[in-house]
């Protein structure tokens, strides 16, 4: 005996989500069956809505409901600085921090030759075009993850844009605030010592 | 800066699923954003569909697209035996086993006074009515989970229906096939010894 078709279909859909196997998908489908009608309708609508209403900003690549996005449209933001990040979620993290009021550029990935992701697969071309078009930009902050792919991508972009005479910076590396030296890896410690600041 | 509304809404919906917190919900929402349009539409539809097309069988309480369900409608099934299970998923498990061809009764829960679940909250009343109405039923198999709630529920139902002169049985307890004695708990071992069979 198979699950009734509507359940089988929902299990299949849940299984398309990352990290959800057949057992979990089945549990979720049966849970959905007992959820309030309204919650399930909201869920169903929000799935369609996210695909319909969320676009990528044609300037910076950030997710947005309007094009250009609220950050690119805001004349009060510092037009002289562009922070390059890997993904839209990183923009949220920096906006939550609240200390940065420049612009962003979202790559939607990092270079990873092993996975076949070259410069064409990430949003680098539009960054170059953007820099060529604008006279305002003075500094590009490469705020990429501190992974080998992130570092390599930063190097690559740095080499491309430095000749244009821009200031190119990257985030400070060192001990995470609240962390123990004991548990830090040696590369982090090395960078923390190299970048030490006077008290 | 907040997530755009469509994303925030989808995160909220994902968070209503069991075992999914804010971080996972956010990851799933962003993943959904990059899923093929078709998959997201299927997902959305199947959510609505499961609520619309899946009902509980008015006889046995199993999930079904038609009422009565295919098992209750099947004249070839043994009408003299009813197997009482906790949830619809248990019916699937026994059907997959393929050795049982009687009927079922799904309780949709077990007695759990601590959680305020009494006899009224589970599907026991309809079982009694069903037994009173039918002259065919000769045996009721209490196939409840081997948990304290499952055992207590089995005891409760047993006491209710035994006076009617029915044969009331429960599943054999013992070593799981393929398991090690070393790792079995002592209650399991006790039941395995008590229920030993001749070779």
Short mmCIF file of C-alpha atoms in Angstrom, two decimals:
data_model
loop_
_atom_site.label_atom_id
_atom_site.label_comp_id
_atom_site.label_asym_id
_atom_site.label_seq_id
_atom_site.Cartn_x
_atom_site.Cartn_y
_atom_site.Cartn_z
CA UNK A 1 0.00 0.00 0.00
CA UNK A 2 1.28 3.38 -1.04
CA UNK A 3 0.59 6.70 0.62
CA UNK A 4 -2.43 8.44 -0.92
CA UNK A 5 -1.26 10.56 -3.85
CA UNK A 6 -1.63 14.00 -2.20
CA UNK A 7 0.58 12.84 0.69
CA UNK A 8 3.12 11.21 -1.62
CA UNK A 9 3.34 14.44 -3.61
CA UNK A 10 3.90 16.58 -0.52
CA UNK A 11 6.56 14.18 0.75
CA UNK A 12 8.29 14.53 -2.61
CA UNK A 13 8.19 18.32 -2.36
CA UNK A 14 9.58 18.36 1.16
CA UNK A 15 12.38 16.07 0.02
CA UNK A 16 13.53 18.69 -2.46
CA UNK A 17 14.56 20.93 0.44
CA UNK A 18 18.18 20.68 1.58
CA UNK A 19 18.89 18.32 4.47
CA UNK A 20 15.45 16.71 4.41
CA UNK A 21 15.35 12.98 3.67
CA UNK A 22 12.40 10.66 3.18
CA UNK A 23 11.76 10.01 6.89
CA UNK A 24 11.72 13.69 7.82
CA UNK A 25 9.66 14.57 4.74
CA UNK A 26 7.07 11.96 5.71
CA UNK A 27 6.94 13.30 9.26
CA UNK A 28 6.50 16.84 7.94
CA UNK A 29 3.76 15.78 5.51
CA UNK A 30 1.76 14.08 8.26
CA UNK A 31 2.34 17.07 10.51
CA UNK A 32 1.02 19.33 7.73
CA UNK A 33 -2.12 17.21 7.58
CA UNK A 34 -2.90 18.21 11.16
CA UNK A 35 -1.90 21.87 10.85
CA UNK A 36 -4.63 24.56 10.92
CA UNK A 37 -6.09 25.17 7.47
CA UNK A 38 -5.07 28.83 7.64
CA UNK A 39 -1.41 28.11 8.36
CA UNK A 40 -1.18 25.71 5.44
CA UNK A 41 -2.83 28.25 3.11
CA UNK A 42 -0.39 30.95 4.26
CA UNK A 43 2.51 28.56 3.70
CA UNK A 44 1.27 27.71 0.21
CA UNK A 45 0.79 31.37 -0.70
CA UNK A 46 4.14 32.50 0.66
CA UNK A 47 5.93 29.94 -1.49
CA UNK A 48 4.40 31.38 -4.64
CA UNK A 49 4.84 34.92 -3.38
CA UNK A 50 8.57 34.61 -2.78
CA UNK A 51 9.14 33.53 -6.37
CA UNK A 52 6.83 36.20 -7.74
CA UNK A 53 7.80 39.23 -5.65
CA UNK A 54 11.47 38.76 -4.86
CA UNK A 55 13.90 39.85 -7.56
CA UNK A 56 17.58 40.63 -7.72
CA UNK A 57 18.50 44.32 -7.79
CA UNK A 58 19.83 45.13 -11.25
CA UNK A 59 22.55 47.31 -9.73
CA UNK A 60 23.91 45.42 -6.71
CA UNK A 61 22.34 41.96 -7.04
CA UNK A 62 20.75 42.08 -3.59
CA UNK A 63 17.30 40.54 -3.12
CA UNK A 64 14.55 43.12 -3.33
CA UNK A 65 10.88 43.66 -3.99
CA UNK A 66 11.59 46.80 -6.04
CA UNK A 67 14.30 47.46 -8.60
CA UNK A 68 16.68 49.14 -7.78
CA UNK A 69 16.67 48.00 -4.14
CA UNK A 70 16.12 50.35 -1.20
CA UNK A 71 19.86 50.60 -0.54
CA UNK A 72 20.84 51.50 -4.11
CA UNK A 73 17.99 54.05 -4.27
CA UNK A 74 18.88 55.76 -0.99
CA UNK A 75 20.73 59.06 -1.76
CA UNK A 76 21.79 59.36 1.89
CA UNK A 77 24.03 56.32 1.72
CA UNK A 78 27.73 56.81 1.15
CA UNK A 79 28.11 56.43 -2.63
CA UNK A 80 31.90 56.23 -2.40
CA UNK A 81 32.12 52.75 -0.85
CA UNK A 82 30.99 49.39 -2.20
CA UNK A 83 31.11 46.32 0.01
CA UNK A 84 31.35 43.08 -1.96
CA UNK A 85 29.65 40.14 -0.26
CA UNK A 86 28.94 36.53 -1.21
CA UNK A 87 25.22 36.35 -0.62
CA UNK A 88 22.15 38.42 0.18
CA UNK A 89 22.12 37.10 3.75
CA UNK A 90 25.49 38.81 4.31
CA UNK A 91 23.94 42.18 3.42
CA UNK A 92 21.35 41.55 6.15
CA UNK A 93 24.13 40.76 8.63
CA UNK A 94 25.99 44.02 7.90
CA UNK A 95 22.76 46.04 7.93
CA UNK A 96 21.93 44.57 11.31
CA UNK A 97 25.35 45.66 12.55
CA UNK A 98 24.26 49.21 11.64
CA UNK A 99 27.76 50.74 11.34
CA UNK A 100 28.04 50.67 7.56
CA UNK A 101 26.19 53.11 5.36
CA UNK A 102 27.81 52.55 1.96
CA UNK A 103 26.59 50.42 -0.92
CA UNK A 104 26.80 46.68 -1.56
CA UNK A 105 27.51 44.27 -4.36
CA UNK A 106 26.27 40.68 -4.02
CA UNK A 107 28.27 38.04 -5.91
CA UNK A 108 25.83 35.15 -5.37
CA UNK A 109 28.67 32.74 -4.86
CA UNK A 110 32.45 32.48 -4.86
CA UNK A 111 34.95 31.19 -7.36
CA UNK A 112 35.32 27.45 -6.99
CA UNK A 113 37.06 25.86 -9.97
CA UNK A 114 36.59 22.39 -8.40
CA UNK A 115 32.79 22.85 -8.66
CA UNK A 116 33.03 24.47 -12.08
CA UNK A 117 32.24 27.94 -10.76
CA UNK A 118 34.34 30.46 -12.64
CA UNK A 119 34.20 34.27 -12.90
CA UNK A 120 31.25 34.02 -15.33
CA UNK A 121 29.10 32.17 -12.79
CA UNK A 122 29.31 34.86 -10.14
CA UNK A 123 28.26 38.49 -10.27
CA UNK A 124 31.76 39.93 -10.94
CA UNK A 125 31.21 41.33 -14.44
CA UNK A 126 28.46 43.67 -13.23
CA UNK A 127 30.78 44.90 -10.46
CA UNK A 128 33.42 45.88 -13.01
CA UNK A 129 30.83 47.62 -15.21
CA UNK A 130 29.49 49.40 -12.16
CA UNK A 131 32.96 50.64 -11.17
CA UNK A 132 33.72 51.77 -14.73
CA UNK A 133 30.49 53.74 -14.93
CA UNK A 134 30.76 55.50 -11.58
CA UNK A 135 33.17 58.27 -10.59
CA UNK A 136 31.94 58.31 -6.99
CA UNK A 137 33.36 54.99 -5.81
CA UNK A 138 36.64 55.40 -3.93
CA UNK A 139 36.83 52.18 -1.93
CA UNK A 140 35.83 48.56 -2.45
CA UNK A 141 35.63 46.43 0.69
CA UNK A 142 35.96 42.73 -0.06
CA UNK A 143 33.79 41.25 2.70
CA UNK A 144 33.98 37.63 1.63
CA UNK A 145 33.94 34.62 3.90
CA UNK A 146 37.25 33.66 5.43
CA UNK A 147 37.30 30.35 3.54
CA UNK A 148 39.81 29.33 0.89
CA UNK A 149 37.23 30.04 -1.84
CA UNK A 150 36.41 33.39 -0.29
CA UNK A 151 40.08 34.37 -0.06
CA UNK A 152 40.74 33.25 -3.64
CA UNK A 153 37.77 35.23 -4.92
CA UNK A 154 38.95 38.31 -3.01
CA UNK A 155 42.41 37.96 -4.57
CA UNK A 156 40.91 37.61 -8.04
CA UNK A 157 38.68 40.66 -7.71
CA UNK A 158 41.48 42.65 -6.08
CA UNK A 159 43.78 42.00 -9.02
CA UNK A 160 41.05 43.03 -11.48
CA UNK A 161 40.11 46.34 -9.89
CA UNK A 162 43.29 47.57 -8.22
CA UNK A 163 44.81 48.89 -11.49
CA UNK A 164 41.90 51.37 -11.65
CA UNK A 165 43.44 53.18 -8.67
CA UNK A 166 40.70 52.27 -6.21
CA UNK A 167 41.31 51.61 -2.54
CA UNK A 168 40.67 47.90 -2.08
CA UNK A 169 40.35 46.56 1.46
CA UNK A 170 39.31 43.37 3.15
CA UNK A 171 37.86 42.63 6.58
CA UNK A 172 40.21 42.28 9.54
CA UNK A 173 41.06 38.73 10.52
CA UNK A 174 41.63 37.79 14.13
CA UNK A 175 40.02 36.35 17.22
CA UNK A 176 36.24 36.33 17.22
CA UNK A 177 35.01 38.48 20.10
CA UNK A 178 34.07 36.26 23.02
CA UNK A 179 36.22 33.36 21.80
CA UNK A 180 39.07 31.51 23.51
CA UNK A 181 42.65 31.59 22.23
CA UNK A 182 42.82 27.93 23.21
CA UNK A 183 40.30 26.98 20.53
CA UNK A 184 41.48 29.33 17.77
CA UNK A 185 43.29 27.70 14.86
CA UNK A 186 46.88 28.72 14.18
CA UNK A 187 46.14 30.69 10.98
CA UNK A 188 43.64 32.81 12.91
CA UNK A 189 46.20 33.37 15.66
CA UNK A 190 48.86 34.29 13.09
CA UNK A 191 46.53 36.86 11.51
CA UNK A 192 45.56 38.18 14.95
CA UNK A 193 49.23 38.74 15.86
CA UNK A 194 50.10 40.27 12.48
CA UNK A 195 47.17 42.67 12.71
CA UNK A 196 47.65 43.60 16.38
CA UNK A 197 46.62 47.13 17.31
CA UNK A 198 48.02 49.44 20.01
CA UNK A 199 46.01 49.76 23.20
CA UNK B 1 17.03 46.20 7.88
CA UNK B 2 14.46 43.45 7.85
CA UNK B 3 14.08 40.70 5.29
CA UNK B 4 11.70 41.71 2.49
CA UNK B 5 8.15 40.77 3.49
CA UNK B 6 7.71 37.75 1.18
CA UNK B 7 10.87 36.20 2.63
CA UNK B 8 9.91 37.02 6.22
CA UNK B 9 6.52 35.39 5.65
CA UNK B 10 8.01 32.22 4.21
CA UNK B 11 10.49 32.01 7.09
CA UNK B 12 7.55 32.26 9.48
CA UNK B 13 5.73 29.45 7.66
CA UNK B 14 8.76 27.17 7.72
CA UNK B 15 9.15 27.84 11.44
CA UNK B 16 5.70 26.37 12.06
CA UNK B 17 7.01 22.96 11.05
CA UNK B 18 8.29 20.72 13.85
CA UNK B 19 12.02 20.83 14.55
CA UNK B 20 12.67 23.86 12.35
CA UNK B 21 14.02 26.95 14.10
CA UNK B 22 14.68 30.42 12.76
CA UNK B 23 18.14 29.65 11.33
CA UNK B 24 16.98 26.59 9.40
CA UNK B 25 13.80 28.35 8.26
CA UNK B 26 15.90 31.23 6.89
CA UNK B 27 18.17 28.80 5.08
CA UNK B 28 15.16 27.01 3.60
CA UNK B 29 13.54 30.29 2.50
CA UNK B 30 16.67 31.41 0.68
CA UNK B 31 17.00 27.97 -0.83
CA UNK B 32 13.39 28.21 -2.04
CA UNK B 33 14.25 31.49 -3.73
CA UNK B 34 16.71 29.65 -5.96
CA UNK B 35 14.54 26.57 -6.60
CA UNK B 36 13.04 26.04 -10.07
CA UNK B 37 9.70 27.84 -10.47
CA UNK B 38 7.97 24.56 -11.24
CA UNK B 39 9.14 22.81 -8.07
CA UNK B 40 7.96 25.70 -5.91
CA UNK B 41 4.57 25.72 -7.65
CA UNK B 42 4.21 21.96 -7.11
CA UNK B 43 5.15 22.39 -3.48
CA UNK B 44 2.59 25.16 -3.03
CA UNK B 45 -0.15 23.15 -4.71
CA UNK B 46 0.57 19.94 -2.81
CA UNK B 47 0.20 21.80 0.50
CA UNK B 48 -3.30 22.92 -0.41
CA UNK B 49 -4.11 19.56 -1.96
CA UNK B 50 -3.25 17.55 1.12
CA UNK B 51 -5.68 19.58 3.22
CA UNK B 52 -8.38 19.44 0.57
CA UNK B 53 -8.18 15.83 -0.56
CA UNK B 54 -7.11 13.88 2.50
CA UNK B 55 -9.83 12.99 4.97
CA UNK B 56 -10.20 10.54 7.81
CA UNK B 57 -12.20 7.41 7.08
CA UNK B 58 -15.49 7.63 8.97
CA UNK B 59 -15.23 3.93 9.89
CA UNK B 60 -11.62 3.29 10.87
CA UNK B 61 -10.11 6.79 11.11
CA UNK B 62 -7.34 6.05 8.60
CA UNK B 63 -6.30 8.77 6.16
CA UNK B 64 -7.99 8.42 2.80
CA UNK B 65 -9.03 10.23 -0.35
CA UNK B 66 -12.41 8.47 -0.40
CA UNK B 67 -14.79 7.67 2.46
CA UNK B 68 -14.86 4.84 3.50
CA UNK B 69 -11.20 4.09 2.83
CA UNK B 70 -10.01 1.38 0.43
CA UNK B 71 -9.40 -1.06 3.29
CA UNK B 72 -12.84 -0.66 4.87
CA UNK B 73 -14.50 -0.96 1.45
CA UNK B 74 -12.62 -4.12 0.46
CA UNK B 75 -14.94 -7.17 0.87
CA UNK B 76 -11.98 -9.52 0.48
CA UNK B 77 -10.37 -8.41 3.71
CA UNK B 78 -10.93 -10.46 6.83
CA UNK B 79 -13.87 -8.74 8.52
CA UNK B 80 -13.39 -10.68 11.75
CA UNK B 81 -10.21 -8.94 12.91
CA UNK B 82 -9.61 -5.30 13.78
CA UNK B 83 -6.09 -4.09 14.47
CA UNK B 84 -6.01 -0.98 16.68
CA UNK B 85 -3.06 1.34 15.91
CA UNK B 86 -1.95 4.74 17.15
CA UNK B 87 -1.55 6.57 13.86
CA UNK B 88 -2.15 6.32 10.13
CA UNK B 89 1.57 5.76 9.54
CA UNK B 90 1.30 2.49 11.50
CA UNK B 91 -1.33 1.24 9.04
CA UNK B 92 1.18 1.86 6.24
CA UNK B 93 3.83 -0.11 8.14
CA UNK B 94 1.54 -3.14 8.58
CA UNK B 95 0.33 -2.95 4.98
CA UNK B 96 3.92 -2.90 3.81
CA UNK B 97 4.54 -6.03 5.86
CA UNK B 98 1.82 -7.66 3.72
CA UNK B 99 0.91 -10.47 6.14
CA UNK B 100 -2.21 -8.93 7.65
CA UNK B 101 -5.46 -8.77 5.75
CA UNK B 102 -7.94 -7.74 8.46
CA UNK B 103 -9.29 -4.28 9.21
CA UNK B 104 -7.80 -1.39 11.17
CA UNK B 105 -8.83 1.22 13.67
CA UNK B 106 -6.69 4.33 14.02
CA UNK B 107 -6.77 6.03 17.44
CA UNK B 108 -4.89 9.19 16.40
CA UNK B 109 -3.01 9.26 19.67
CA UNK B 110 -2.69 7.45 22.97
CA UNK B 111 -3.99 8.18 26.44
CA UNK B 112 -1.65 10.56 28.20
CA UNK B 113 -3.23 12.10 31.30
CA UNK B 114 -0.08 14.21 31.85
CA UNK B 115 -0.71 15.96 28.52
CA UNK B 116 -4.44 16.15 29.13
CA UNK B 117 -5.23 13.46 26.57
CA UNK B 118 -8.08 11.32 27.91
CA UNK B 119 -10.33 8.73 26.24
CA UNK B 120 -12.40 11.51 24.65
CA UNK B 121 -9.38 12.89 22.77
CA UNK B 122 -8.56 9.64 20.98
CA UNK B 123 -10.68 7.60 18.62
CA UNK B 124 -11.83 5.01 21.21
CA UNK B 125 -15.56 5.77 21.28
CA UNK B 126 -15.93 5.01 17.57
CA UNK B 127 -14.15 1.68 18.13
CA UNK B 128 -16.69 0.69 20.78
CA UNK B 129 -19.60 1.74 18.54
CA UNK B 130 -18.06 -0.20 15.68
CA UNK B 131 -17.73 -3.35 17.80
CA UNK B 132 -21.29 -3.03 19.10
CA UNK B 133 -22.68 -2.70 15.59
CA UNK B 134 -20.79 -5.58 14.03
CA UNK B 135 -21.31 -9.29 14.60
CA UNK B 136 -18.37 -10.23 12.38
CA UNK B 137 -15.53 -9.08 14.60
CA UNK B 138 -14.02 -11.90 16.60
CA UNK B 139 -10.59 -10.53 17.49
CA UNK B 140 -9.14 -7.13 18.32
CA UNK B 141 -5.35 -6.83 18.06
CA UNK B 142 -3.98 -3.96 20.13
CA UNK B 143 -0.97 -2.96 18.04
CA UNK B 144 0.07 0.07 20.06
CA UNK B 145 3.61 1.29 20.56
CA UNK B 146 5.58 -0.41 23.29
CA UNK B 147 5.76 2.80 25.34
CA UNK B 148 4.20 3.39 28.75
CA UNK B 149 1.40 5.42 27.12
CA UNK B 150 0.87 2.72 24.50
CA UNK B 151 0.71 -0.02 27.15
CA UNK B 152 -1.66 1.99 29.34
CA UNK B 153 -3.94 2.67 26.37
CA UNK B 154 -3.93 -1.03 25.47
CA UNK B 155 -4.89 -1.91 29.07
CA UNK B 156 -7.68 0.67 29.02
CA UNK B 157 -9.17 -0.55 25.74
CA UNK B 158 -8.73 -4.19 26.77
CA UNK B 159 -10.76 -3.65 29.94
CA UNK B 160 -13.51 -1.90 27.97
CA UNK B 161 -13.98 -4.53 25.26
CA UNK B 162 -13.08 -7.83 26.93
CA UNK B 163 -16.47 -8.15 28.70
CA UNK B 164 -18.09 -8.40 25.25
CA UNK B 165 -16.47 -11.81 24.84
CA UNK B 166 -14.05 -10.78 22.09
CA UNK B 167 -10.58 -12.20 21.72
CA UNK B 168 -8.23 -9.34 22.60
CA UNK B 169 -4.55 -9.74 21.75
CA UNK B 170 -1.46 -7.60 21.67
CA UNK B 171 1.75 -7.80 19.65
CA UNK B 172 4.52 -10.07 20.86
CA UNK B 173 7.30 -8.35 22.75
CA UNK B 174 10.86 -9.57 22.48
CA UNK B 175 14.16 -9.03 20.74
CA UNK B 176 14.01 -7.01 17.54
CA UNK B 177 15.16 -9.19 14.66
CA UNK B 178 18.80 -8.38 13.90
CA UNK B 179 19.45 -6.86 17.33
CA UNK B 180 22.01 -7.81 19.97
CA UNK B 181 21.05 -9.18 23.38
CA UNK B 182 23.89 -7.05 24.74
CA UNK B 183 22.03 -3.85 23.88
CA UNK B 184 18.49 -4.94 24.78
CA UNK B 185 17.02 -3.45 27.96
CA UNK B 186 16.04 -5.79 30.78
CA UNK B 187 12.28 -5.40 30.34
CA UNK B 188 12.63 -6.47 26.71
CA UNK B 189 14.75 -9.45 27.76
CA UNK B 190 12.22 -10.38 30.45
CA UNK B 191 9.39 -10.34 27.89
CA UNK B 192 11.52 -12.30 25.42
CA UNK B 193 12.14 -15.03 28.01
CA UNK B 194 8.52 -15.11 29.16
CA UNK B 195 7.28 -15.39 25.60
CA UNK B 196 9.86 -17.99 24.45
CA UNK B 197 8.64 -20.40 21.80
CA UNK B 198 9.68 -24.01 21.15
CA UNK B 199 12.05 -24.62 18.30
#
